[in-house]
Coordinates of C-alpha atoms in Angstrom, one line a residue:
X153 CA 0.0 0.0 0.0
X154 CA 3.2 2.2 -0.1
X155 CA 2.1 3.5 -3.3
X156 CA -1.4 4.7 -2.4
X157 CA 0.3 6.7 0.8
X158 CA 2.9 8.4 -1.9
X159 CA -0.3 9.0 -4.5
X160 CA -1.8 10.3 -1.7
X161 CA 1.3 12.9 -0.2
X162 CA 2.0 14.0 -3.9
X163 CA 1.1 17.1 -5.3
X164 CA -0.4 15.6 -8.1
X165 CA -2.3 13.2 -6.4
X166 CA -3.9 15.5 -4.0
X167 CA -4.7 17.6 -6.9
X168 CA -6.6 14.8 -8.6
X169 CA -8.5 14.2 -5.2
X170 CA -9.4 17.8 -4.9
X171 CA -11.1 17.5 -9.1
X172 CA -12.7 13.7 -8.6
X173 CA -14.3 15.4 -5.2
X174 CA -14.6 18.6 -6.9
X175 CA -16.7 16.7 -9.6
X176 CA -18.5 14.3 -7.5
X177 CA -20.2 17.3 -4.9
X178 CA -21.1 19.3 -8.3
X179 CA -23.3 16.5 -9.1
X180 CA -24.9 16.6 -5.7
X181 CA -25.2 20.7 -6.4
X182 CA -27.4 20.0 -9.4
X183 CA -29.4 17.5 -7.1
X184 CA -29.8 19.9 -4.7
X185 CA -30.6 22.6 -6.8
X186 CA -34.0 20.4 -8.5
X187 CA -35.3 20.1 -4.9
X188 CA -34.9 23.4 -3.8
X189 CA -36.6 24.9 -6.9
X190 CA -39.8 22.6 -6.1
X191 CA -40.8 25.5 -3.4
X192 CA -41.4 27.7 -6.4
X193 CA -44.5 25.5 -7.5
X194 CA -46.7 28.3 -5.1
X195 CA -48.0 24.7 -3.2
X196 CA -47.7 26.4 0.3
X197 CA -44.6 24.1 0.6
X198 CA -45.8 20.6 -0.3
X199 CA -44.0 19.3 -3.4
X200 CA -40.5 20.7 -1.2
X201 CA -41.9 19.1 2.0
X202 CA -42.3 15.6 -0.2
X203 CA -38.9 16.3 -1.8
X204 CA -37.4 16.9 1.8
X205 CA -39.1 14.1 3.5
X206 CA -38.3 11.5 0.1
X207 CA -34.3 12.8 0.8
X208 CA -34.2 12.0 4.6
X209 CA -36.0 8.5 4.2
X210 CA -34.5 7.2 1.3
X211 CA -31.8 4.5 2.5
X212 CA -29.8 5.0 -1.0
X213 CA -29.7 8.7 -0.5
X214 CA -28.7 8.2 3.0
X215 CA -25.6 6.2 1.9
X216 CA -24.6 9.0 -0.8
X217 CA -24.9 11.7 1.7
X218 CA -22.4 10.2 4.0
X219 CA -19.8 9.9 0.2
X220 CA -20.8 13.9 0.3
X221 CA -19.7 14.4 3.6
X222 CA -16.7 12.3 3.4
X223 CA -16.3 14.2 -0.2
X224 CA -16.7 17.5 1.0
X225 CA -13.8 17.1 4.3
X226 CA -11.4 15.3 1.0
X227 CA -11.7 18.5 -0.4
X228 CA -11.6 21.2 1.8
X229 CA -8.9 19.3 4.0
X230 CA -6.5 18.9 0.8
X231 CA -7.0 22.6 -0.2
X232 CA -6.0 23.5 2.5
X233 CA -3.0 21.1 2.4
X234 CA -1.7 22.5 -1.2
X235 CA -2.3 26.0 -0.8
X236 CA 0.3 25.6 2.6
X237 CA 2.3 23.6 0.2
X238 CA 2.6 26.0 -2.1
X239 CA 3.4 29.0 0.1
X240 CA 6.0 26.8 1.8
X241 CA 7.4 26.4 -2.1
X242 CA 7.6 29.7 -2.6
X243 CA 7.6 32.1 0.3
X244 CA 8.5 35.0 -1.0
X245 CA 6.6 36.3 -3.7
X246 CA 8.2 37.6 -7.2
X247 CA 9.8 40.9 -6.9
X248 CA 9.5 41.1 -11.1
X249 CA 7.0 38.5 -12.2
X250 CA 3.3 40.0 -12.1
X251 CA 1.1 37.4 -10.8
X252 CA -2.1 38.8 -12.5
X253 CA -0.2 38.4 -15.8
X254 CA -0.3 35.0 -15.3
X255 CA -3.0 33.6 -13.6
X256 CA -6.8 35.0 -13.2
X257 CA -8.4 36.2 -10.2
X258 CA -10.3 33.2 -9.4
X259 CA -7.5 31.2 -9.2
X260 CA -5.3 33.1 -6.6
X261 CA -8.5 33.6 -4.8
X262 CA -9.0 29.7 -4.6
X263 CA -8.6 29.6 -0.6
X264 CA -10.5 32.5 0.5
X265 CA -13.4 31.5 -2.2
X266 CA -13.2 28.0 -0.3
X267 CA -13.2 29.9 3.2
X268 CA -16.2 32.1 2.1
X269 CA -18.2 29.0 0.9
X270 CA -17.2 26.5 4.0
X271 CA -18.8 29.5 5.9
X272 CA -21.5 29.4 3.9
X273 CA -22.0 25.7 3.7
X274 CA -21.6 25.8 8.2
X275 CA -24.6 28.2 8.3
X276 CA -26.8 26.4 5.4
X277 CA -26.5 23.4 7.9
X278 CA -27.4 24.9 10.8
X279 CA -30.3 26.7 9.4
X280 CA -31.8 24.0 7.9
X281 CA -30.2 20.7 8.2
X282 CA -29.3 20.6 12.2
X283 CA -32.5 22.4 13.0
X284 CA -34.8 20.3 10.6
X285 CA -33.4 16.7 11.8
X286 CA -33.0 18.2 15.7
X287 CA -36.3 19.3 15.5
X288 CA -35.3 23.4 16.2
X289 CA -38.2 24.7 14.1
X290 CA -39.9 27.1 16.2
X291 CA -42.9 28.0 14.3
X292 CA -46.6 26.9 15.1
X293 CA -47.2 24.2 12.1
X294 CA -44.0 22.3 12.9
X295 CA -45.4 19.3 11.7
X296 CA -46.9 18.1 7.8
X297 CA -48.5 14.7 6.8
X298 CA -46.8 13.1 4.2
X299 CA -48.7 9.8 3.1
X300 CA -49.9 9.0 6.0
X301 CA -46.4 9.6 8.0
X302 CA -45.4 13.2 9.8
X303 CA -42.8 15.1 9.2
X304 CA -41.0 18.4 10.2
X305 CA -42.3 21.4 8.2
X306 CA -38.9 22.2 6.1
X307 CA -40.6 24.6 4.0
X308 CA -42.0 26.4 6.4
X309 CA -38.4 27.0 8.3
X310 CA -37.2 28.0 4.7
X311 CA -39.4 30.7 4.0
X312 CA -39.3 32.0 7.5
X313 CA -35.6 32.5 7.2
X314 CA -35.0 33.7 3.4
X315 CA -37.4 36.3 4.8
X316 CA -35.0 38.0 6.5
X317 CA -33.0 40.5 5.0
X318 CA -29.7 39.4 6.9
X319 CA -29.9 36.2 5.6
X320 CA -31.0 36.4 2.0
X321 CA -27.7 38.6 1.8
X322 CA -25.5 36.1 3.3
X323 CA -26.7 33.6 0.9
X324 CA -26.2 35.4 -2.0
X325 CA -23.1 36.3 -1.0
X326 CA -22.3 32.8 -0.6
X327 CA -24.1 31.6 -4.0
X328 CA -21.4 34.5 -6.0
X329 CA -18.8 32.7 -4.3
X330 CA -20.0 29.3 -5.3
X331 CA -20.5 30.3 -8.8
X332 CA -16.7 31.9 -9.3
X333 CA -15.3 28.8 -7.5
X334 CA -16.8 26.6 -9.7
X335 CA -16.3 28.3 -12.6
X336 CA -11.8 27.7 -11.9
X337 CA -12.6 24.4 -10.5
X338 CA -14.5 22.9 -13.0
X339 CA -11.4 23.8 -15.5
X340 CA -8.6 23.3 -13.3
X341 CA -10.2 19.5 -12.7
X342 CA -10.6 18.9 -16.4
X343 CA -7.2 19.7 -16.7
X344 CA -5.6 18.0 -13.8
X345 CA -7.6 14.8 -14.7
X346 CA -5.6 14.9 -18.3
X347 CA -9.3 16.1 -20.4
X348 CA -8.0 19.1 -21.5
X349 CA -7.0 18.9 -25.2
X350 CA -6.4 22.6 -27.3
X351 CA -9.0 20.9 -29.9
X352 CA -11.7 21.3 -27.4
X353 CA -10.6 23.3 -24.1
X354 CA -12.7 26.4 -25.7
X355 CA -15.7 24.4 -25.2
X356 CA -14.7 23.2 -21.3
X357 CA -14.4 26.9 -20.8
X358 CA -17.2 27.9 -21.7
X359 CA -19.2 25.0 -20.5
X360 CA -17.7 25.6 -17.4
X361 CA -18.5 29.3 -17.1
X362 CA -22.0 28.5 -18.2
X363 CA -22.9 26.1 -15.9
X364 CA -21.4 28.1 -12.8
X365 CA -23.4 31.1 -13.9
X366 CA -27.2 28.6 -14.0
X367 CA -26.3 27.0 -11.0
X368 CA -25.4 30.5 -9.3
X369 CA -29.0 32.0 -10.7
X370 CA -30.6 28.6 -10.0
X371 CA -29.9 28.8 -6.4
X372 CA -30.2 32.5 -6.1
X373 CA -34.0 32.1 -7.8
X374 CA -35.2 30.2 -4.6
X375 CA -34.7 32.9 -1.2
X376 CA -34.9 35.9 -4.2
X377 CA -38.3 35.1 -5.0
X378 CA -39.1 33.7 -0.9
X379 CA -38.0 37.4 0.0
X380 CA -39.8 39.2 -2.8
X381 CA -43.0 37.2 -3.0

């Protein structure tokens, strides 16, 4: 197994963690993002209270959360792990080289795009995870029948807090984040992986930036039209 432990210490293989985890939770974002949009069917909350209750009962979706949280400590823990790696490689910056000349934005901003989305992510699950399967919903209709079965009122603790002007800011904040970060990592884990070819790398960019800015205006539609409607 001494070769899985170097795979594992080297740069490279880190980096090819970071875009197979990368890749895996963007699969679970466009997952996500179908269930949260069922709120917008004007239902009072039931097609996202069936969605909810279908996610938190299922024992297969059970079993891939656990792979998400498993994917999601992968990847923050060997972001973390490279960016030290690389300041430890290099110290002291270029006196002559401009680093802008070089690289874009996004992808010297990597770390603190990370940090402002693990924030992010910490609060999501507080607000609605922790307090929907601890039972911290305190609003009057905590309770919905589902076939038969109770469960929590999710979609009542969802409006309640997109609501709120604090909030809906934070989120969006959060979502701009998302969308810029996954607009580098979706190209830097093409290119780590060995996909990248100059024949079609103009289409991976642009795919890439695409699909960061629908799922940044896919999950900004849900508290924008909570708060305005």
């Amino acid at each position: 197994m001494s070769w899985v432990k170097q795979t594992l210490n080297s740069t490279l293989g880190q980096k090819v963690i970071m875009s197979l985890t990368g890749l895996f939770l963007v699969t679970f974002l466009i997952v996500h993002l179908i269930g949260n949009l069922q709120i917008l069917k004007g239902d009072e909350g039931a097609a996202f209270n069936t969605y909810a209750a279908f996610m938190s009962t299922n024992g297969l979706i059970h079993a891939v959360s656990y792979g998400m949280y498993a994917a999601i400590i992968a990847h923050v823990l060997y972001a973390i792990t490279l960016t030290l790696r690389n300041k430890k490689a290099r110290p002291v910056s270029y006196a002559v080289q401009d680093a802008k000349a070089n690289s874009s934005w996004a992808s010297r901003s990597m770390m603190l795009l990370g940090s402002m989305i693990l924030v992010f992510l910490v609060l999501h699950l507080y607000h609605f995870w922790a307090r929907y399967k601890m039972g911290w919903i305190p609003y009057e209709f905590k309770m919905v029948t589902i076939e038969g079965v109770q469960y929590r009122d999710i979609a009542s603790l969802v409006i309640e807090t997109f609501k709120q002007p604090v909030a809906l800011a934070i989120y969006l904040i959060g979502i701009v984040g998302l969308g810029i970060h996954l607009n580098h990592g979706f190209q830097s884990a093409f290119q780590t992986l060995g996909l990248n070819h100059k024949s079609y790398n103009k289409f991976i960019k642009g795919f890439g930036a695409a699909f960061s800015v629908i799922m940044a205006i896919g999950y900004a539609i849900m508290p924008l039209y909570i708060f305005f409607s």
